[in-house]
Tab-separated table of C-alpha atoms in Angstrom:
chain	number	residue	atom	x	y	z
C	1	UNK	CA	28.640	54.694	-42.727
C	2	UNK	CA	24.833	54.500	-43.616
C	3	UNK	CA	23.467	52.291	-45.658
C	4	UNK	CA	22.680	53.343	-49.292
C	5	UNK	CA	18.827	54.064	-50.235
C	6	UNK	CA	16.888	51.691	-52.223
C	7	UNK	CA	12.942	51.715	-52.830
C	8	UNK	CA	11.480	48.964	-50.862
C	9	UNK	CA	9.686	47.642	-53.406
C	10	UNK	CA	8.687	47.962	-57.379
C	11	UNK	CA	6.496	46.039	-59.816
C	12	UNK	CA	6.493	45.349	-63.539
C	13	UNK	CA	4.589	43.607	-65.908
C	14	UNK	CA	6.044	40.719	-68.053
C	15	UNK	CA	8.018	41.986	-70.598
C	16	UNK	CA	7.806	45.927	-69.248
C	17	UNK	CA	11.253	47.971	-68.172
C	18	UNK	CA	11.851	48.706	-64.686
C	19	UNK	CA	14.630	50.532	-63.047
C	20	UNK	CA	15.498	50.466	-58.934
C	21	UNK	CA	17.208	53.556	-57.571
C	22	UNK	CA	20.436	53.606	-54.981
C	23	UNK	CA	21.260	56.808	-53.511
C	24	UNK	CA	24.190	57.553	-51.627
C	25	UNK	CA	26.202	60.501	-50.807
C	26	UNK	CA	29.449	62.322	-51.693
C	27	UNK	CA	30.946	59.886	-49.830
C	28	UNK	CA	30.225	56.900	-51.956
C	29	UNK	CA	28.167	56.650	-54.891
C	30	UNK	CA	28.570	60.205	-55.850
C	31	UNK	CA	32.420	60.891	-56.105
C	32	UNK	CA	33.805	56.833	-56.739
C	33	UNK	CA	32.888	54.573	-60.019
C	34	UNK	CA	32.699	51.324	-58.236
C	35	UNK	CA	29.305	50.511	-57.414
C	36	UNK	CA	27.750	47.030	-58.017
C	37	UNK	CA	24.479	45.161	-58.297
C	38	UNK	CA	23.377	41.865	-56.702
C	39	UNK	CA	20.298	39.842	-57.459
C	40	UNK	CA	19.350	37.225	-54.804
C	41	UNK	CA	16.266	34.843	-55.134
C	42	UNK	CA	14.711	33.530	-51.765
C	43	UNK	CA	17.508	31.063	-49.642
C	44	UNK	CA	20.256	31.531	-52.451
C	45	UNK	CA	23.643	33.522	-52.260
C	46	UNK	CA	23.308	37.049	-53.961
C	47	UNK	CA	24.659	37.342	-57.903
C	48	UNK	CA	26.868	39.767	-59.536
C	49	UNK	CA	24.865	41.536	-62.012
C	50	UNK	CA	26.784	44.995	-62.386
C	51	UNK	CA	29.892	46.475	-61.740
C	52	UNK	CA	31.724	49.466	-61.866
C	53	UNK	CA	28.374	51.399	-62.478
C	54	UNK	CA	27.486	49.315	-65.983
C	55	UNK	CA	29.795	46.723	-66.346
C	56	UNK	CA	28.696	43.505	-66.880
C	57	UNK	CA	29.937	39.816	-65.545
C	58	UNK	CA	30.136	37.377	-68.586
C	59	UNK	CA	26.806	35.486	-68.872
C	60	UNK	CA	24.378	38.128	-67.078
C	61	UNK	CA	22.072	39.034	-69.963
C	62	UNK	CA	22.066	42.278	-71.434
C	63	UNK	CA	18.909	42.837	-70.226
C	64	UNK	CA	20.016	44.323	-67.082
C	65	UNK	CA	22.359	47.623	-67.334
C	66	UNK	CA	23.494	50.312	-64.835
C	67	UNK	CA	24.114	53.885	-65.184
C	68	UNK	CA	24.751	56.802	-62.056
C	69	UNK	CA	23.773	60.223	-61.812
C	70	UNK	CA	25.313	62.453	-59.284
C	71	UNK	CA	24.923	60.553	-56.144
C	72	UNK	CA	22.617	58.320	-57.388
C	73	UNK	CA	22.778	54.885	-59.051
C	74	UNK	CA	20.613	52.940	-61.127
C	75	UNK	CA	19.749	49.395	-62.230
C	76	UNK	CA	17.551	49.224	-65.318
C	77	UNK	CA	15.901	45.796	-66.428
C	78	UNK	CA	14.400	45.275	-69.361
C	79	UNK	CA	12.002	43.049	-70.824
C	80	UNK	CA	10.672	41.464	-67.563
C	81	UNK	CA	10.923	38.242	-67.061
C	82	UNK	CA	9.308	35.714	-64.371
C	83	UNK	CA	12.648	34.905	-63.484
C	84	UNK	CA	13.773	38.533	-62.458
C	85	UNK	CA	11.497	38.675	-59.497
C	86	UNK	CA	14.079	38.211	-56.491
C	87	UNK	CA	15.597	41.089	-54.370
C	88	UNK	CA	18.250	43.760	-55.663
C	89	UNK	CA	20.880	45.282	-54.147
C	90	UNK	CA	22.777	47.427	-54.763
C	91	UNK	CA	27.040	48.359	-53.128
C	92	UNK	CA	29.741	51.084	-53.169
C	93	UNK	CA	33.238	51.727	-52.144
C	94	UNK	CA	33.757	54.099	-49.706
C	95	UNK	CA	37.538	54.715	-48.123
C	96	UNK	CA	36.575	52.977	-44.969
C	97	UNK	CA	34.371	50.171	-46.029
C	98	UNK	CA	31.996	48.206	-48.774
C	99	UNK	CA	28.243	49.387	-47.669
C	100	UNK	CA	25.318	47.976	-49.197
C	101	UNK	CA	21.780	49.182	-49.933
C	102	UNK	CA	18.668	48.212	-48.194
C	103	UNK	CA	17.924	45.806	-50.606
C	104	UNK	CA	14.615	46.425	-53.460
C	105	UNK	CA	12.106	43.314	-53.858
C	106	UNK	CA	10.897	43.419	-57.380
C	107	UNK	CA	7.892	41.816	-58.185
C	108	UNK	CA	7.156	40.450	-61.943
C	109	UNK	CA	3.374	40.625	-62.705
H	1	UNK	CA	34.745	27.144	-61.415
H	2	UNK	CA	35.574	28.804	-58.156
H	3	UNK	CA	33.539	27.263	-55.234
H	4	UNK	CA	33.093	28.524	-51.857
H	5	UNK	CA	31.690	26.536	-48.682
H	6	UNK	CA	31.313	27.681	-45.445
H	7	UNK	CA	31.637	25.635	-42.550
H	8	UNK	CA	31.117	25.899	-38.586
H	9	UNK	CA	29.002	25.713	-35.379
H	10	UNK	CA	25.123	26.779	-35.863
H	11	UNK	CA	24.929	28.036	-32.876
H	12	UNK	CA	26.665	30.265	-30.498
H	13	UNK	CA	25.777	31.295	-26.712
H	14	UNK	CA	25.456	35.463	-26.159
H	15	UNK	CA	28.658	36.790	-25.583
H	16	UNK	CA	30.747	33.988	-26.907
H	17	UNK	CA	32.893	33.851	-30.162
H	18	UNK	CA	31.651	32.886	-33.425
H	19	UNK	CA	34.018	31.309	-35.809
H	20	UNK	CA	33.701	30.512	-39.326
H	21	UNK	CA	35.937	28.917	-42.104
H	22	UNK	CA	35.064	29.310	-45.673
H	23	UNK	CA	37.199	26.425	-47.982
H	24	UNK	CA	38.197	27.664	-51.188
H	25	UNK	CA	38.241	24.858	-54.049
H	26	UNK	CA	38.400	25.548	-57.866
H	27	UNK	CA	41.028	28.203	-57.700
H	28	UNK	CA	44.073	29.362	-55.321
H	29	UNK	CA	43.586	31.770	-51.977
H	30	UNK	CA	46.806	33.380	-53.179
H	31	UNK	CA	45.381	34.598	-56.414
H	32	UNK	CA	45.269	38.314	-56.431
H	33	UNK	CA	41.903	38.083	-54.895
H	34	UNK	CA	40.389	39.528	-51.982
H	35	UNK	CA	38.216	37.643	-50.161
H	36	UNK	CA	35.396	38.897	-47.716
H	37	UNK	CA	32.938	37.498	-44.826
H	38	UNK	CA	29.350	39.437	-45.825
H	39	UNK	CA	26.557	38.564	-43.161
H	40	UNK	CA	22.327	38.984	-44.095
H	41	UNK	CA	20.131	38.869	-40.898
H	42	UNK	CA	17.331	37.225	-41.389
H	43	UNK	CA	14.893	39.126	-43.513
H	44	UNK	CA	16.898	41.781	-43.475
H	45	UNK	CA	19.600	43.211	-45.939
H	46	UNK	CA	23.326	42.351	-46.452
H	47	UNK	CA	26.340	43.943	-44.674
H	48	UNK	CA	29.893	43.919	-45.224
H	49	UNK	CA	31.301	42.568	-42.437
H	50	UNK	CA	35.250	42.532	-43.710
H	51	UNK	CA	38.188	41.503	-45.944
H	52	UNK	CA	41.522	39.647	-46.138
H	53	UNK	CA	44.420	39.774	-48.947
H	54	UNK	CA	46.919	36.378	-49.205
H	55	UNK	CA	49.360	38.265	-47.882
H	56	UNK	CA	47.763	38.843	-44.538
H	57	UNK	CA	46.159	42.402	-44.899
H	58	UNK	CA	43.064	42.828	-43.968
H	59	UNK	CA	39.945	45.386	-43.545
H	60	UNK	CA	37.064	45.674	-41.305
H	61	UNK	CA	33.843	47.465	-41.453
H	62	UNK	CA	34.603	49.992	-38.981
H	63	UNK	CA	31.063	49.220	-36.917
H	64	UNK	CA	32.689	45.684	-36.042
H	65	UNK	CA	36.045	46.670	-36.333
H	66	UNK	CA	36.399	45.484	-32.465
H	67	UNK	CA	35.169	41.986	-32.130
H	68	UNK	CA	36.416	40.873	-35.763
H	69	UNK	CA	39.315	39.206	-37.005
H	70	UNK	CA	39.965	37.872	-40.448
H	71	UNK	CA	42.913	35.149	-41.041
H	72	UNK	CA	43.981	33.204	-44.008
H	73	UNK	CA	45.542	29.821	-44.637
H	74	UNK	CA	47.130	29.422	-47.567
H	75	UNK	CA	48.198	25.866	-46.837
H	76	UNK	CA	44.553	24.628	-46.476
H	77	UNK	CA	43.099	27.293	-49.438
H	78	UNK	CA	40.959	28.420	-46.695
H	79	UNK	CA	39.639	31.371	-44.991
H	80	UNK	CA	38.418	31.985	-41.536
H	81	UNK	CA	36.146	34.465	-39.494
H	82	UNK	CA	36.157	35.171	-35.758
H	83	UNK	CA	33.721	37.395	-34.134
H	84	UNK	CA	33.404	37.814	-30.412
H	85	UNK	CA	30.867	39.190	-27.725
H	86	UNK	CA	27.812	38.166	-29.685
H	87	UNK	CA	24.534	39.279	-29.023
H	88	UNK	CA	21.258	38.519	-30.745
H	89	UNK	CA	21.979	40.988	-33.201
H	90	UNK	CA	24.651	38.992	-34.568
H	91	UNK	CA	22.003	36.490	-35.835
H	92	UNK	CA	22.744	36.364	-39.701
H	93	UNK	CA	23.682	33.822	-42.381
H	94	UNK	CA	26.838	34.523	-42.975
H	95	UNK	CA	28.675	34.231	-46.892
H	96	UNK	CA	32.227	34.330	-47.982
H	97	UNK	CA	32.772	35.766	-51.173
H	98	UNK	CA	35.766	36.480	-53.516
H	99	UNK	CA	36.227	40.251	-54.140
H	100	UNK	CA	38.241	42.272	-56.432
H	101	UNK	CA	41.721	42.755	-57.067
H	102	UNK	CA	41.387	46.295	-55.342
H	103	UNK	CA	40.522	46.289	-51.463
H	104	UNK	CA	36.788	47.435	-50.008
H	105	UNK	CA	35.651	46.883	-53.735
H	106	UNK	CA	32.126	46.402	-53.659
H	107	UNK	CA	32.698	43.647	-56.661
H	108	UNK	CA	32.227	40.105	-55.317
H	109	UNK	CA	31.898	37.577	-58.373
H	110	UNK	CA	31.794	34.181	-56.560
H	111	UNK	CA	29.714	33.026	-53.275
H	112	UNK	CA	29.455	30.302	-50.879
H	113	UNK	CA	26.433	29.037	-50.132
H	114	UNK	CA	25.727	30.923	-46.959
H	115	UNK	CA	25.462	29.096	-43.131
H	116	UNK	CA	23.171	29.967	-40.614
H	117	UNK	CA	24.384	31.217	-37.000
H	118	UNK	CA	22.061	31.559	-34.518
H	119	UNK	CA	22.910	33.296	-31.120
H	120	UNK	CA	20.819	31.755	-28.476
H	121	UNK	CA	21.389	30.416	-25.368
């Protein structure tokens, strides 16, 4: 199972909207509802952002949303803050196992 | 609040076994939880390494499927990891994390800390 697709990298200005893109296949993202997001700042455990596409934990602002389209997830942030610059990733079910994105660093400017 | 702490040896010799407990506090083991070992080389990205249900079941990320085993003990709200024939490549901090009430879903809402494991010899 390969590893979902994530853009390496993407940049925003303070207060700007950015949105990091997760592609997978008809094995994962694009037939089954249960993908998730994860942010992780530098030597800290990842953190449940989104689930189930655009679900959202209790206290994770409703800044951040998700949506999917075909094969292809999303995570949209907006109003940047400092505080959002850490690395996202992004997860889906498949039959045989979780599999994870590459991971996108997001940079606040 | 349910906390997670791994524990175990920071270093492991090429092709021995790495082992791993992760001590649930905060909540019960038994709840109807699954709970999952998720590894991050360093610099690198995360990967699903496997899962285990109270009652013993458990799933593997087919690309370790043959030098992992998950257990559970219920008695000590604890949960433990066992990988063998390491290699370099096995180099990783390695989390537990409490998944969903559904197996292999990607939905992990509480994390341990992480622990470093180094393969070296």
């Amino acid at each position: 199972q390969s590893a979902l697709t994530q853009p390496a990298s993407v940049s925003g200005s303070l207060g700007q909207s950015i949105t990091i893109s997760c592609t997978g296949t008809s094995s994962d993202v694009g037939v089954y509802n249960y993908v998730s997001w994860y942010q992780q700042h530098p030597g800290k455990a990842p953190k449940l952002m989104i689930y189930d596409i655009r679900s959202r934990p209790s206290g994770v602002s409703n800044r951040f949303s998700g949506s999917k389209s075909g094969s292809t997830a999303s995570l949209t942030i907006s109003g940047l803050q400092a505080e959002d610059e850490a690395d996202y990733y992004c997860a889906s079910y498949t039959t045989t196992t979780t599999v994870f994105g590459g991971g996108t660093k997001l940079t606040v400017l | 609040q349910v906390q997670l702490q791994e524990s175990g040896p920071g270093l492991v010799k090429p092709s021995g076994t790495l082992s791993l407990t992760c001590a649930v506090s905060g909540g019960s083991i038994s709840s109807s939880n699954w709970w999952s070992w998720v590894r991050q080389p360093p610099g690198k990205g995360l990967e699903w390494i496997g899962e285990i249900y109270h009652s013993g079941s458990t799933n593997y990320n087919p690309s370790l499927k043959s030098r992992v085993t998950i257990s559970v003990d219920k008695s000590k709200n604890q949960l433990s990891l066992n990988l063998t024939s390491v290699t370099a490549a096995d180099t990783a901090v390695y989390y537990c994390a409490r998944g969903d009430r559904f197996p292999i879903n990607p939905t992990f809402d509480y994390w341990g800390q992480g622990t470093l494991v180094t393969v070296s010899s």
